[in-house]
XYZ file of C-alpha atoms in Angstrom:
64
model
C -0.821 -12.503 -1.709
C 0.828 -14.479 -4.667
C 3.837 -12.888 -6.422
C 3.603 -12.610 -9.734
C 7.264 -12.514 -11.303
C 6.029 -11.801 -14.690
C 5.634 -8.143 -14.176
C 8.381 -5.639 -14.376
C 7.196 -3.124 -11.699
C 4.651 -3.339 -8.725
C 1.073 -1.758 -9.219
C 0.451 1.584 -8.121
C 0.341 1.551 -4.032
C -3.033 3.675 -4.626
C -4.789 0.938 -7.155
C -2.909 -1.709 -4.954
C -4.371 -0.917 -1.230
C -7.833 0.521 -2.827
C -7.002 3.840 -1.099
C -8.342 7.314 -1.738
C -6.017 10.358 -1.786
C -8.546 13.490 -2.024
C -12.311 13.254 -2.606
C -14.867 15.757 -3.463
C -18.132 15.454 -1.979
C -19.664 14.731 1.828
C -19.022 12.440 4.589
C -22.497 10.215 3.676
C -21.312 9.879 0.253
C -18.076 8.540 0.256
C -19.144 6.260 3.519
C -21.699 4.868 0.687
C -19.415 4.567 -1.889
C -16.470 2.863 -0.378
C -18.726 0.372 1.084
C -19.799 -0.583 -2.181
C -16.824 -0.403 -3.879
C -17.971 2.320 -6.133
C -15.224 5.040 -5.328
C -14.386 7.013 -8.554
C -10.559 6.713 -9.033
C -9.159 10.102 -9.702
C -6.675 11.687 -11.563
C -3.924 12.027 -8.484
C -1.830 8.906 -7.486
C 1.135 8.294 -5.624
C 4.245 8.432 -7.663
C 7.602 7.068 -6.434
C 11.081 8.649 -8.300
C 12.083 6.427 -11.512
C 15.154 5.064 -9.747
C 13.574 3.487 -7.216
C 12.414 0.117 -8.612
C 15.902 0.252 -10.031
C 17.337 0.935 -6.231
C 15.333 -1.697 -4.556
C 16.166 -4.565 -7.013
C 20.134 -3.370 -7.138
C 20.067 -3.228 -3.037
C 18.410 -7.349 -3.012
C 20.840 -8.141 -5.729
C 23.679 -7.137 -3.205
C 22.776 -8.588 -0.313
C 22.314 -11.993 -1.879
């Protein structure tokens, strides 16, 4: 995976791992659907606190 140093934050782990979080509908369906690729991306995603892009770059800064 190539680093791309031109963004300012990473991409949401959801969008990022192609995961699902809560789906509404049967076994067959999303079995069909995330085969193909066709999963609908909902409203929920993962969120992570506002500091902690900001703690994880100040905690590499100090250890180099």
């Amino acid at each position: 995976m190539a680093i791309n140093l031109e963004l300012t934050e990473v991409e949401v782990r959801d969008r990022r791992l192609k995961s699902v979080i809560s789906y509404q509908g049967n076994a067959r369906d999303l079995h069909e659907q995330s085969r193909s690729g066709s999963l609908p991306c909902g409203e929920r995603i993962y969120g992570q606190c506002s500091d902690c892009s900001q703690g994880c770059a100040e905690t590499i800064t100090y250890l180099v």
